[in-house]
């Protein structure tokens, strides 16, 4: 079966928690609260998406509109099951969300990550996806842990 990217459904939650646990993105017990508005509010502008492989979610992405802006979204999370990382799934997910946002007339997608050595590959990933580093907020997360902000114009 070919991999397919689609919006998250309620039935995906337990598999998404396994993706989170394997990737270490954030503790999986936070997922229920984070995704509840998306699952229960039909007018939510949040977008949760996943890659399905043989019927099972193997990745997770989450973005939402940046408040008080016009056509700007912020990608808050993207994760691929650890044993499947490095196979282009993350890049496919970025293309999916960029195209979806572009089709809806959105202008900008912002992503951010840590400036520490542990996140060097993450920063390289965004550079490889043609994002531009726009800003660094020094000591944002903790002492010695800067916030690095990337941007891509969609239209």
JSON list of C-alpha atoms in Angstrom, two decimals:
[
{"chain": "A", "resi": 1, "resn": "UNK", "atom": "CA", "xyz": [0.00, 0.00, 0.00]},
{"chain": "A", "resi": 2, "resn": "UNK", "atom": "CA", "xyz": [1.23, 3.47, -0.86]},
{"chain": "A", "resi": 3, "resn": "UNK", "atom": "CA", "xyz": [1.71, 6.06, 1.87]},
{"chain": "A", "resi": 4, "resn": "UNK", "atom": "CA", "xyz": [-0.96, 8.72, 2.05]},
{"chain": "A", "resi": 5, "resn": "UNK", "atom": "CA", "xyz": [-1.09, 12.01, 3.95]},
{"chain": "A", "resi": 6, "resn": "UNK", "atom": "CA", "xyz": [-4.46, 13.09, 5.30]},
{"chain": "A", "resi": 7, "resn": "UNK", "atom": "CA", "xyz": [-6.05, 15.02, 8.12]},
{"chain": "A", "resi": 8, "resn": "UNK", "atom": "CA", "xyz": [-6.06, 13.30, 11.52]},
{"chain": "A", "resi": 9, "resn": "UNK", "atom": "CA", "xyz": [-9.18, 11.42, 12.60]},
{"chain": "A", "resi": 10, "resn": "UNK", "atom": "CA", "xyz": [-10.21, 10.46, 16.13]},
{"chain": "A", "resi": 11, "resn": "UNK", "atom": "CA", "xyz": [-9.30, 6.82, 15.44]},
{"chain": "A", "resi": 12, "resn": "UNK", "atom": "CA", "xyz": [-5.64, 7.87, 14.89]},
{"chain": "A", "resi": 13, "resn": "UNK", "atom": "CA", "xyz": [-4.99, 9.14, 18.42]},
{"chain": "A", "resi": 14, "resn": "UNK", "atom": "CA", "xyz": [-3.43, 6.02, 19.98]},
{"chain": "A", "resi": 15, "resn": "UNK", "atom": "CA", "xyz": [-1.11, 5.52, 16.99]},
{"chain": "A", "resi": 16, "resn": "UNK", "atom": "CA", "xyz": [-0.14, 9.20, 17.10]},
{"chain": "A", "resi": 17, "resn": "UNK", "atom": "CA", "xyz": [0.84, 8.79, 20.75]},
{"chain": "A", "resi": 18, "resn": "UNK", "atom": "CA", "xyz": [3.22, 6.00, 19.69]},
{"chain": "A", "resi": 19, "resn": "UNK", "atom": "CA", "xyz": [4.71, 8.33, 17.05]},
{"chain": "A", "resi": 20, "resn": "UNK", "atom": "CA", "xyz": [5.22, 10.98, 19.73]},
{"chain": "A", "resi": 21, "resn": "UNK", "atom": "CA", "xyz": [6.77, 8.52, 22.19]},
{"chain": "A", "resi": 22, "resn": "UNK", "atom": "CA", "xyz": [9.22, 7.24, 19.57]},
{"chain": "A", "resi": 23, "resn": "UNK", "atom": "CA", "xyz": [10.19, 10.70, 18.30]},
{"chain": "A", "resi": 24, "resn": "UNK", "atom": "CA", "xyz": [10.47, 12.44, 21.67]},
{"chain": "A", "resi": 25, "resn": "UNK", "atom": "CA", "xyz": [8.81, 15.57, 20.26]},
{"chain": "A", "resi": 26, "resn": "UNK", "atom": "CA", "xyz": [6.67, 16.11, 23.36]},
{"chain": "A", "resi": 27, "resn": "UNK", "atom": "CA", "xyz": [5.08, 13.82, 25.96]},
{"chain": "A", "resi": 28, "resn": "UNK", "atom": "CA", "xyz": [2.24, 11.87, 24.37]},
{"chain": "A", "resi": 29, "resn": "UNK", "atom": "CA", "xyz": [-0.05, 12.40, 27.36]},
{"chain": "A", "resi": 30, "resn": "UNK", "atom": "CA", "xyz": [-0.37, 16.05, 26.23]},
{"chain": "A", "resi": 31, "resn": "UNK", "atom": "CA", "xyz": [-1.94, 15.05, 22.91]},
{"chain": "A", "resi": 32, "resn": "UNK", "atom": "CA", "xyz": [-5.52, 14.57, 24.13]},
{"chain": "A", "resi": 33, "resn": "UNK", "atom": "CA", "xyz": [-5.78, 18.15, 25.40]},
{"chain": "A", "resi": 34, "resn": "UNK", "atom": "CA", "xyz": [-3.91, 19.62, 22.45]},
{"chain": "A", "resi": 35, "resn": "UNK", "atom": "CA", "xyz": [-6.12, 18.00, 19.81]},
{"chain": "A", "resi": 36, "resn": "UNK", "atom": "CA", "xyz": [-9.49, 18.20, 21.58]},
{"chain": "A", "resi": 37, "resn": "UNK", "atom": "CA", "xyz": [-10.65, 21.48, 19.98]},
{"chain": "A", "resi": 38, "resn": "UNK", "atom": "CA", "xyz": [-9.76, 20.19, 16.50]},
{"chain": "A", "resi": 39, "resn": "UNK", "atom": "CA", "xyz": [-11.78, 17.01, 17.08]},
{"chain": "A", "resi": 40, "resn": "UNK", "atom": "CA", "xyz": [-14.83, 18.65, 18.66]},
{"chain": "A", "resi": 41, "resn": "UNK", "atom": "CA", "xyz": [-15.09, 22.11, 17.09]},
{"chain": "A", "resi": 42, "resn": "UNK", "atom": "CA", "xyz": [-16.13, 22.05, 13.42]},
{"chain": "A", "resi": 43, "resn": "UNK", "atom": "CA", "xyz": [-15.10, 25.71, 13.01]},
{"chain": "A", "resi": 44, "resn": "UNK", "atom": "CA", "xyz": [-11.54, 25.11, 14.27]},
{"chain": "A", "resi": 45, "resn": "UNK", "atom": "CA", "xyz": [-8.88, 26.46, 11.91]},
{"chain": "A", "resi": 46, "resn": "UNK", "atom": "CA", "xyz": [-6.25, 24.12, 13.40]},
{"chain": "A", "resi": 47, "resn": "UNK", "atom": "CA", "xyz": [-4.84, 21.51, 11.04]},
{"chain": "A", "resi": 48, "resn": "UNK", "atom": "CA", "xyz": [-3.66, 18.11, 12.30]},
{"chain": "A", "resi": 49, "resn": "UNK", "atom": "CA", "xyz": [-2.30, 15.78, 9.63]},
{"chain": "A", "resi": 50, "resn": "UNK", "atom": "CA", "xyz": [-0.65, 12.38, 9.44]},
{"chain": "A", "resi": 51, "resn": "UNK", "atom": "CA", "xyz": [1.02, 9.99, 7.04]},
{"chain": "A", "resi": 52, "resn": "UNK", "atom": "CA", "xyz": [-0.77, 6.65, 6.79]},
{"chain": "A", "resi": 53, "resn": "UNK", "atom": "CA", "xyz": [1.26, 3.57, 5.88]},
{"chain": "A", "resi": 54, "resn": "UNK", "atom": "CA", "xyz": [-0.58, 0.25, 5.63]},
{"chain": "A", "resi": 55, "resn": "UNK", "atom": "CA", "xyz": [-3.50, 1.74, 7.54]},
{"chain": "A", "resi": 56, "resn": "UNK", "atom": "CA", "xyz": [-1.39, 3.02, 10.45]},
{"chain": "A", "resi": 57, "resn": "UNK", "atom": "CA", "xyz": [-0.37, 6.62, 11.24]},
{"chain": "A", "resi": 58, "resn": "UNK", "atom": "CA", "xyz": [3.44, 6.93, 11.15]},
{"chain": "A", "resi": 59, "resn": "UNK", "atom": "CA", "xyz": [3.77, 10.70, 11.45]},
{"chain": "A", "resi": 60, "resn": "UNK", "atom": "CA", "xyz": [2.03, 13.71, 12.91]},
{"chain": "A", "resi": 61, "resn": "UNK", "atom": "CA", "xyz": [1.88, 17.40, 12.11]},
{"chain": "A", "resi": 62, "resn": "UNK", "atom": "CA", "xyz": [0.02, 20.28, 13.72]},
{"chain": "A", "resi": 63, "resn": "UNK", "atom": "CA", "xyz": [-0.34, 23.88, 12.64]},
{"chain": "A", "resi": 64, "resn": "UNK", "atom": "CA", "xyz": [-2.70, 26.71, 13.45]},
{"chain": "A", "resi": 65, "resn": "UNK", "atom": "CA", "xyz": [-3.32, 30.28, 12.36]},
{"chain": "A", "resi": 66, "resn": "UNK", "atom": "CA", "xyz": [-1.10, 32.90, 13.90]},
{"chain": "A", "resi": 67, "resn": "UNK", "atom": "CA", "xyz": [-3.42, 35.18, 15.84]},
{"chain": "A", "resi": 68, "resn": "UNK", "atom": "CA", "xyz": [-3.92, 38.75, 14.70]},
{"chain": "A", "resi": 69, "resn": "UNK", "atom": "CA", "xyz": [-2.47, 38.04, 11.26]},
{"chain": "A", "resi": 70, "resn": "UNK", "atom": "CA", "xyz": [-3.92, 37.56, 7.81]},
{"chain": "A", "resi": 71, "resn": "UNK", "atom": "CA", "xyz": [-2.98, 34.31, 6.08]},
{"chain": "A", "resi": 72, "resn": "UNK", "atom": "CA", "xyz": [-0.15, 33.32, 8.43]},
{"chain": "A", "resi": 73, "resn": "UNK", "atom": "CA", "xyz": [0.08, 29.86, 9.99]},
{"chain": "A", "resi": 74, "resn": "UNK", "atom": "CA", "xyz": [2.53, 28.51, 12.54]},
{"chain": "A", "resi": 75, "resn": "UNK", "atom": "CA", "xyz": [3.67, 24.87, 12.39]},
{"chain": "A", "resi": 76, "resn": "UNK", "atom": "CA", "xyz": [3.80, 23.86, 16.03]},
{"chain": "A", "resi": 77, "resn": "UNK", "atom": "CA", "xyz": [4.72, 20.20, 15.65]},
{"chain": "A", "resi": 78, "resn": "UNK", "atom": "CA", "xyz": [5.96, 17.70, 13.10]},
{"chain": "A", "resi": 79, "resn": "UNK", "atom": "CA", "xyz": [7.13, 14.20, 14.00]},
{"chain": "A", "resi": 80, "resn": "UNK", "atom": "CA", "xyz": [7.92, 10.97, 12.18]},
{"chain": "A", "resi": 81, "resn": "UNK", "atom": "CA", "xyz": [8.13, 7.59, 13.86]},
{"chain": "A", "resi": 82, "resn": "UNK", "atom": "CA", "xyz": [11.79, 7.28, 14.86]},
{"chain": "A", "resi": 83, "resn": "UNK", "atom": "CA", "xyz": [12.59, 4.09, 12.91]},
{"chain": "A", "resi": 84, "resn": "UNK", "atom": "CA", "xyz": [11.22, 5.71, 9.72]},
{"chain": "A", "resi": 85, "resn": "UNK", "atom": "CA", "xyz": [13.05, 9.04, 9.95]},
{"chain": "A", "resi": 86, "resn": "UNK", "atom": "CA", "xyz": [15.38, 9.99, 7.11]},
{"chain": "A", "resi": 87, "resn": "UNK", "atom": "CA", "xyz": [13.15, 8.47, 4.40]},
{"chain": "A", "resi": 88, "resn": "UNK", "atom": "CA", "xyz": [11.63, 11.73, 3.13]},
{"chain": "A", "resi": 89, "resn": "UNK", "atom": "CA", "xyz": [8.37, 11.45, 5.09]},
{"chain": "A", "resi": 90, "resn": "UNK", "atom": "CA", "xyz": [8.93, 14.77, 6.88]},
{"chain": "A", "resi": 91, "resn": "UNK", "atom": "CA", "xyz": [9.59, 16.56, 3.61]},
{"chain": "A", "resi": 92, "resn": "UNK", "atom": "CA", "xyz": [6.42, 15.03, 2.12]},
{"chain": "A", "resi": 93, "resn": "UNK", "atom": "CA", "xyz": [4.50, 16.30, 5.14]},
{"chain": "A", "resi": 94, "resn": "UNK", "atom": "CA", "xyz": [5.92, 19.80, 4.72]},
{"chain": "A", "resi": 95, "resn": "UNK", "atom": "CA", "xyz": [4.92, 19.79, 1.03]},
{"chain": "A", "resi": 96, "resn": "UNK", "atom": "CA", "xyz": [1.43, 18.60, 2.00]},
{"chain": "A", "resi": 97, "resn": "UNK", "atom": "CA", "xyz": [0.80, 21.34, 4.56]},
{"chain": "A", "resi": 98, "resn": "UNK", "atom": "CA", "xyz": [2.35, 24.06, 2.40]},
{"chain": "A", "resi": 99, "resn": "UNK", "atom": "CA", "xyz": [0.13, 23.08, -0.56]},
{"chain": "A", "resi": 100, "resn": "UNK", "atom": "CA", "xyz": [-2.98, 22.84, 1.63]},
{"chain": "A", "resi": 101, "resn": "UNK", "atom": "CA", "xyz": [-2.35, 26.28, 3.12]},
{"chain": "A", "resi": 102, "resn": "UNK", "atom": "CA", "xyz": [-1.52, 27.74, -0.30]},
{"chain": "A", "resi": 103, "resn": "UNK", "atom": "CA", "xyz": [-4.77, 26.35, -1.81]},
{"chain": "A", "resi": 104, "resn": "UNK", "atom": "CA", "xyz": [-6.71, 28.10, 0.97]},
{"chain": "A", "resi": 105, "resn": "UNK", "atom": "CA", "xyz": [-5.04, 31.44, 0.15]},
{"chain": "A", "resi": 106, "resn": "UNK", "atom": "CA", "xyz": [-2.64, 31.59, 3.09]},
{"chain": "A", "resi": 107, "resn": "UNK", "atom": "CA", "xyz": [0.57, 33.55, 2.64]},
{"chain": "A", "resi": 108, "resn": "UNK", "atom": "CA", "xyz": [3.16, 32.42, 5.17]},
{"chain": "A", "resi": 109, "resn": "UNK", "atom": "CA", "xyz": [4.14, 29.36, 7.19]},
{"chain": "A", "resi": 110, "resn": "UNK", "atom": "CA", "xyz": [6.34, 29.91, 10.24]},
{"chain": "A", "resi": 111, "resn": "UNK", "atom": "CA", "xyz": [8.29, 27.16, 11.99]},
{"chain": "A", "resi": 112, "resn": "UNK", "atom": "CA", "xyz": [10.48, 27.43, 15.03]},
{"chain": "A", "resi": 113, "resn": "UNK", "atom": "CA", "xyz": [12.93, 25.22, 16.85]},
{"chain": "A", "resi": 114, "resn": "UNK", "atom": "CA", "xyz": [15.68, 25.27, 19.42]},
{"chain": "A", "resi": 115, "resn": "UNK", "atom": "CA", "xyz": [19.12, 26.64, 18.67]},
{"chain": "A", "resi": 116, "resn": "UNK", "atom": "CA", "xyz": [20.91, 23.90, 20.65]},
{"chain": "A", "resi": 117, "resn": "UNK", "atom": "CA", "xyz": [23.23, 21.32, 19.13]},
{"chain": "A", "resi": 118, "resn": "UNK", "atom": "CA", "xyz": [20.60, 18.60, 19.67]},
{"chain": "A", "resi": 119, "resn": "UNK", "atom": "CA", "xyz": [18.34, 20.40, 17.16]},
{"chain": "A", "resi": 120, "resn": "UNK", "atom": "CA", "xyz": [20.98, 20.95, 14.48]},
{"chain": "A", "resi": 121, "resn": "UNK", "atom": "CA", "xyz": [19.41, 18.30, 12.21]},
{"chain": "A", "resi": 122, "resn": "UNK", "atom": "CA", "xyz": [16.00, 19.92, 12.68]},
{"chain": "A", "resi": 123, "resn": "UNK", "atom": "CA", "xyz": [17.36, 23.29, 11.56]},
{"chain": "A", "resi": 124, "resn": "UNK", "atom": "CA", "xyz": [19.04, 21.62, 8.57]},
{"chain": "A", "resi": 125, "resn": "UNK", "atom": "CA", "xyz": [15.71, 19.97, 7.72]},
{"chain": "A", "resi": 126, "resn": "UNK", "atom": "CA", "xyz": [14.00, 23.38, 7.49]},
{"chain": "A", "resi": 127, "resn": "UNK", "atom": "CA", "xyz": [16.84, 24.79, 5.38]},
{"chain": "A", "resi": 128, "resn": "UNK", "atom": "CA", "xyz": [16.51, 21.76, 3.06]},
{"chain": "A", "resi": 129, "resn": "UNK", "atom": "CA", "xyz": [12.77, 22.48, 2.78]},
{"chain": "A", "resi": 130, "resn": "UNK", "atom": "CA", "xyz": [13.68, 25.99, 1.54]},
{"chain": "A", "resi": 131, "resn": "UNK", "atom": "CA", "xyz": [12.78, 27.89, 4.70]},
{"chain": "A", "resi": 132, "resn": "UNK", "atom": "CA", "xyz": [14.57, 31.12, 5.52]},
{"chain": "A", "resi": 133, "resn": "UNK", "atom": "CA", "xyz": [15.88, 31.77, 9.01]},
{"chain": "A", "resi": 134, "resn": "UNK", "atom": "CA", "xyz": [14.13, 35.00, 9.99]},
{"chain": "A", "resi": 135, "resn": "UNK", "atom": "CA", "xyz": [15.04, 35.50, 13.63]},
{"chain": "A", "resi": 136, "resn": "UNK", "atom": "CA", "xyz": [16.76, 34.20, 16.72]},
{"chain": "A", "resi": 137, "resn": "UNK", "atom": "CA", "xyz": [15.38, 35.01, 20.14]},
{"chain": "A", "resi": 138, "resn": "UNK", "atom": "CA", "xyz": [18.26, 34.53, 22.55]},
{"chain": "A", "resi": 139, "resn": "UNK", "atom": "CA", "xyz": [17.78, 32.46, 25.69]},
{"chain": "A", "resi": 140, "resn": "UNK", "atom": "CA", "xyz": [14.07, 31.95, 24.84]},
{"chain": "A", "resi": 141, "resn": "UNK", "atom": "CA", "xyz": [13.53, 28.40, 26.09]},
{"chain": "A", "resi": 142, "resn": "UNK", "atom": "CA", "xyz": [16.18, 28.44, 28.82]},
{"chain": "A", "resi": 143, "resn": "UNK", "atom": "CA", "xyz": [19.69, 29.74, 29.44]},
{"chain": "A", "resi": 144, "resn": "UNK", "atom": "CA", "xyz": [21.73, 28.88, 26.38]},
{"chain": "A", "resi": 145, "resn": "UNK", "atom": "CA", "xyz": [18.66, 27.68, 24.43]},
{"chain": "A", "resi": 146, "resn": "UNK", "atom": "CA", "xyz": [17.67, 30.12, 21.70]},
{"chain": "A", "resi": 147, "resn": "UNK", "atom": "CA", "xyz": [14.47, 30.04, 19.66]},
{"chain": "A", "resi": 148, "resn": "UNK", "atom": "CA", "xyz": [15.23, 29.93, 15.91]},
{"chain": "A", "resi": 149, "resn": "UNK", "atom": "CA", "xyz": [12.38, 31.08, 13.70]},
{"chain": "A", "resi": 150, "resn": "UNK", "atom": "CA", "xyz": [12.07, 30.07, 10.05]},
{"chain": "A", "resi": 151, "resn": "UNK", "atom": "CA", "xyz": [9.62, 31.34, 7.44]},
{"chain": "A", "resi": 152, "resn": "UNK", "atom": "CA", "xyz": [8.41, 30.32, 4.01]},
{"chain": "A", "resi": 153, "resn": "UNK", "atom": "CA", "xyz": [6.27, 32.51, 1.76]},
{"chain": "A", "resi": 154, "resn": "UNK", "atom": "CA", "xyz": [3.54, 30.38, 0.22]},
{"chain": "A", "resi": 155, "resn": "UNK", "atom": "CA", "xyz": [2.28, 32.86, -2.39]}
]
